[in-house]
JSON list of C-alpha atoms in Angstrom, two decimals:
[
{"chain": "R", "resi": 28, "resn": "GLU", "atom": "CA", "xyz": [-39.02, 51.15, 13.98]},
{"chain": "R", "resi": 29, "resn": "LYS", "atom": "CA", "xyz": [-38.96, 50.45, 17.75]},
{"chain": "R", "resi": 30, "resn": "ASP", "atom": "CA", "xyz": [-35.00, 49.66, 17.47]},
{"chain": "R", "resi": 31, "resn": "VAL", "atom": "CA", "xyz": [-34.33, 52.96, 15.62]},
{"chain": "R", "resi": 32, "resn": "ILE", "atom": "CA", "xyz": [-36.24, 54.55, 18.50]},
{"chain": "R", "resi": 33, "resn": "TYR", "atom": "CA", "xyz": [-34.69, 52.97, 21.61]},
{"chain": "R", "resi": 34, "resn": "LYS", "atom": "CA", "xyz": [-31.45, 52.68, 19.91]},
{"chain": "R", "resi": 35, "resn": "HIS", "atom": "CA", "xyz": [-30.71, 55.87, 18.04]},
{"chain": "R", "resi": 36, "resn": "ALA", "atom": "CA", "xyz": [-33.42, 58.47, 19.06]},
{"chain": "R", "resi": 37, "resn": "LEU", "atom": "CA", "xyz": [-33.35, 58.12, 22.92]},
{"chain": "R", "resi": 38, "resn": "LYS", "atom": "CA", "xyz": [-30.13, 58.07, 23.12]},
{"chain": "R", "resi": 39, "resn": "ASN", "atom": "CA", "xyz": [-29.44, 61.49, 21.35]},
{"chain": "R", "resi": 40, "resn": "ALA", "atom": "CA", "xyz": [-32.70, 63.01, 23.15]},
{"chain": "R", "resi": 41, "resn": "LEU", "atom": "CA", "xyz": [-31.02, 62.24, 26.18]},
{"chain": "R", "resi": 42, "resn": "ASN", "atom": "CA", "xyz": [-28.66, 64.55, 26.34]},
{"chain": "R", "resi": 43, "resn": "PRO", "atom": "CA", "xyz": [-30.66, 67.75, 26.61]},
{"chain": "R", "resi": 44, "resn": "PHE", "atom": "CA", "xyz": [-32.82, 65.98, 29.28]},
{"chain": "R", "resi": 45, "resn": "ILE", "atom": "CA", "xyz": [-30.24, 65.27, 31.40]},
{"chain": "R", "resi": 46, "resn": "THR", "atom": "CA", "xyz": [-29.01, 68.75, 31.15]},
{"chain": "R", "resi": 47, "resn": "LEU", "atom": "CA", "xyz": [-32.22, 70.42, 31.69]},
{"chain": "R", "resi": 48, "resn": "LEU", "atom": "CA", "xyz": [-32.52, 68.11, 34.78]},
{"chain": "R", "resi": 49, "resn": "GLY", "atom": "CA", "xyz": [-29.42, 69.38, 36.51]},
{"chain": "R", "resi": 50, "resn": "PHE", "atom": "CA", "xyz": [-30.87, 73.18, 36.35]},
{"chain": "R", "resi": 51, "resn": "GLU", "atom": "CA", "xyz": [-34.25, 71.75, 37.66]},
{"chain": "R", "resi": 52, "resn": "ILE", "atom": "CA", "xyz": [-32.77, 70.09, 40.78]},
{"chain": "R", "resi": 53, "resn": "ALA", "atom": "CA", "xyz": [-31.68, 73.82, 41.52]},
{"chain": "R", "resi": 54, "resn": "SER", "atom": "CA", "xyz": [-35.00, 75.02, 40.94]},
{"chain": "R", "resi": 55, "resn": "LEU", "atom": "CA", "xyz": [-37.03, 72.63, 43.33]},
{"chain": "R", "resi": 56, "resn": "LEU", "atom": "CA", "xyz": [-35.67, 75.29, 46.31]},
{"chain": "R", "resi": 57, "resn": "SER", "atom": "CA", "xyz": [-37.80, 78.10, 44.47]},
{"chain": "R", "resi": 58, "resn": "GLY", "atom": "CA", "xyz": [-41.00, 75.80, 43.54]},
{"chain": "R", "resi": 59, "resn": "ALA", "atom": "CA", "xyz": [-40.81, 75.01, 47.45]},
{"chain": "R", "resi": 60, "resn": "ALA", "atom": "CA", "xyz": [-40.23, 78.59, 48.56]},
{"chain": "R", "resi": 61, "resn": "LEU", "atom": "CA", "xyz": [-43.80, 79.50, 46.42]},
{"chain": "R", "resi": 62, "resn": "ILE", "atom": "CA", "xyz": [-45.75, 76.83, 47.86]},
{"chain": "R", "resi": 63, "resn": "GLU", "atom": "CA", "xyz": [-44.39, 78.17, 51.21]},
{"chain": "R", "resi": 64, "resn": "ILE", "atom": "CA", "xyz": [-45.27, 81.38, 50.72]},
{"chain": "R", "resi": 65, "resn": "ILE", "atom": "CA", "xyz": [-48.68, 80.84, 49.41]},
{"chain": "R", "resi": 66, "resn": "VAL", "atom": "CA", "xyz": [-49.84, 78.44, 52.14]},
{"chain": "R", "resi": 67, "resn": "ASN", "atom": "CA", "xyz": [-47.42, 80.05, 54.85]},
{"chain": "R", "resi": 68, "resn": "TRP", "atom": "CA", "xyz": [-45.91, 76.98, 56.19]},
{"chain": "R", "resi": 69, "resn": "PRO", "atom": "CA", "xyz": [-42.18, 77.65, 57.77]},
{"chain": "R", "resi": 70, "resn": "GLY", "atom": "CA", "xyz": [-39.40, 76.35, 55.76]},
{"chain": "R", "resi": 71, "resn": "MET", "atom": "CA", "xyz": [-36.09, 77.92, 53.42]},
{"chain": "R", "resi": 72, "resn": "GLY", "atom": "CA", "xyz": [-38.62, 79.75, 51.40]},
{"chain": "R", "resi": 73, "resn": "MET", "atom": "CA", "xyz": [-40.15, 81.95, 54.12]},
{"chain": "R", "resi": 74, "resn": "LEU", "atom": "CA", "xyz": [-37.21, 82.10, 56.09]},
{"chain": "R", "resi": 75, "resn": "MET", "atom": "CA", "xyz": [-35.99, 83.86, 52.86]},
{"chain": "R", "resi": 76, "resn": "LEU", "atom": "CA", "xyz": [-38.75, 86.37, 52.64]},
{"chain": "R", "resi": 77, "resn": "ASP", "atom": "CA", "xyz": [-38.46, 87.13, 56.13]},
{"chain": "R", "resi": 78, "resn": "ALA", "atom": "CA", "xyz": [-35.27, 87.63, 55.67]},
{"chain": "R", "resi": 79, "resn": "VAL", "atom": "CA", "xyz": [-35.26, 89.87, 52.20]},
{"chain": "R", "resi": 80, "resn": "LEU", "atom": "CA", "xyz": [-37.93, 92.16, 54.11]},
{"chain": "R", "resi": 81, "resn": "SER", "atom": "CA", "xyz": [-35.91, 92.74, 57.02]},
{"chain": "R", "resi": 82, "resn": "GLN", "atom": "CA", "xyz": [-32.81, 93.37, 55.29]},
{"chain": "R", "resi": 83, "resn": "ASP", "atom": "CA", "xyz": [-30.82, 90.34, 57.13]},
{"chain": "R", "resi": 84, "resn": "LEU", "atom": "CA", "xyz": [-28.01, 90.54, 54.70]},
{"chain": "R", "resi": 85, "resn": "TYR", "atom": "CA", "xyz": [-26.17, 87.47, 55.99]},
{"chain": "R", "resi": 86, "resn": "LEU", "atom": "CA", "xyz": [-29.35, 85.50, 55.78]},
{"chain": "R", "resi": 87, "resn": "VAL", "atom": "CA", "xyz": [-30.11, 85.87, 52.22]},
{"chain": "R", "resi": 88, "resn": "MET", "atom": "CA", "xyz": [-26.20, 85.72, 51.39]},
{"chain": "R", "resi": 89, "resn": "GLY", "atom": "CA", "xyz": [-26.83, 82.23, 52.97]},
{"chain": "R", "resi": 90, "resn": "GLY", "atom": "CA", "xyz": [-29.65, 81.38, 51.27]},
{"chain": "R", "resi": 91, "resn": "LEU", "atom": "CA", "xyz": [-28.16, 82.52, 48.18]},
{"chain": "R", "resi": 92, "resn": "TYR", "atom": "CA", "xyz": [-25.09, 80.34, 48.86]},
{"chain": "R", "resi": 93, "resn": "ILE", "atom": "CA", "xyz": [-27.63, 77.44, 49.30]},
{"chain": "R", "resi": 94, "resn": "GLY", "atom": "CA", "xyz": [-28.94, 77.99, 46.09]},
{"chain": "R", "resi": 95, "resn": "ALA", "atom": "CA", "xyz": [-25.37, 78.20, 44.24]},
{"chain": "R", "resi": 96, "resn": "ILE", "atom": "CA", "xyz": [-24.07, 75.05, 45.98]},
{"chain": "R", "resi": 97, "resn": "MET", "atom": "CA", "xyz": [-27.68, 73.34, 44.67]},
{"chain": "R", "resi": 98, "resn": "LEU", "atom": "CA", "xyz": [-27.02, 74.54, 40.85]},
{"chain": "R", "resi": 99, "resn": "ILE", "atom": "CA", "xyz": [-23.74, 73.32, 41.10]},
{"chain": "R", "resi": 100, "resn": "ILE", "atom": "CA", "xyz": [-24.62, 69.94, 42.71]},
{"chain": "R", "resi": 101, "resn": "GLY", "atom": "CA", "xyz": [-26.77, 69.41, 39.80]},
{"chain": "R", "resi": 102, "resn": "ASN", "atom": "CA", "xyz": [-24.75, 70.48, 37.05]},
{"chain": "R", "resi": 103, "resn": "LEU", "atom": "CA", "xyz": [-22.09, 67.75, 38.81]},
{"chain": "R", "resi": 104, "resn": "ILE", "atom": "CA", "xyz": [-24.78, 65.28, 38.40]},
{"chain": "R", "resi": 105, "resn": "ALA", "atom": "CA", "xyz": [-25.67, 66.44, 34.89]},
{"chain": "R", "resi": 106, "resn": "ASP", "atom": "CA", "xyz": [-22.33, 65.85, 33.43]},
{"chain": "R", "resi": 107, "resn": "LEU", "atom": "CA", "xyz": [-21.45, 62.74, 35.40]},
{"chain": "R", "resi": 108, "resn": "LEU", "atom": "CA", "xyz": [-24.78, 61.18, 34.35]},
{"chain": "R", "resi": 109, "resn": "LEU", "atom": "CA", "xyz": [-23.89, 62.47, 30.67]},
{"chain": "R", "resi": 110, "resn": "ALA", "atom": "CA", "xyz": [-20.16, 61.29, 30.63]},
{"chain": "R", "resi": 111, "resn": "ARG", "atom": "CA", "xyz": [-21.80, 57.63, 32.16]},
{"chain": "R", "resi": 112, "resn": "LEU", "atom": "CA", "xyz": [-24.46, 57.28, 29.29]},
{"chain": "R", "resi": 113, "resn": "ASP", "atom": "CA", "xyz": [-22.52, 59.10, 26.06]},
{"chain": "R", "resi": 114, "resn": "PRO", "atom": "CA", "xyz": [-19.18, 57.88, 25.10]},
{"chain": "R", "resi": 115, "resn": "ARG", "atom": "CA", "xyz": [-18.75, 60.92, 22.48]},
{"chain": "R", "resi": 116, "resn": "VAL", "atom": "CA", "xyz": [-18.50, 63.34, 26.05]},
{"chain": "R", "resi": 117, "resn": "ARG", "atom": "CA", "xyz": [-16.09, 60.51, 27.63]},
{"chain": "R", "resi": 118, "resn": "GLN", "atom": "CA", "xyz": [-13.92, 60.88, 24.35]},
{"chain": "R", "resi": 119, "resn": "ARG", "atom": "CA", "xyz": [-14.16, 64.93, 24.36]},
{"chain": "R", "resi": 120, "resn": "GLU", "atom": "CA", "xyz": [-13.13, 64.88, 28.02]},
{"chain": "R", "resi": 121, "resn": "ILE", "atom": "CA", "xyz": [-10.11, 62.63, 27.45]},
{"chain": "R", "resi": 122, "resn": "GLU", "atom": "CA", "xyz": [-8.89, 64.72, 24.39]},
{"chain": "R", "resi": 123, "resn": "GLY", "atom": "CA", "xyz": [-9.23, 67.83, 25.99]},
{"chain": "R", "resi": 124, "resn": "VAL", "atom": "CA", "xyz": [-6.96, 66.45, 28.87]},
{"chain": "R", "resi": 125, "resn": "LEU", "atom": "CA", "xyz": [-4.49, 65.35, 26.55]},
{"chain": "R", "resi": 126, "resn": "LYS", "atom": "CA", "xyz": [-4.14, 68.38, 24.67]}
]
């Protein structure tokens, strides 16, 4: 029974977990921002709040750019982990490139 769980169920359950992990890397920024605003710590969250309140558009755009880069990096890490752990994903990528 343990062999079935570890070999089959765990392998299939890792795909959605790793995909969500890629999105969670980007959401770390929003969680940190919430804590910074509540506790009044200086940091990215407090900086972004001050920028929005003072309508500093360049700083707001820079903060959104950093968030977008974190999302892209998180998804890239998730895709690389999925390709490493699941041979079906690698096979689909190879077939997609050759067609």
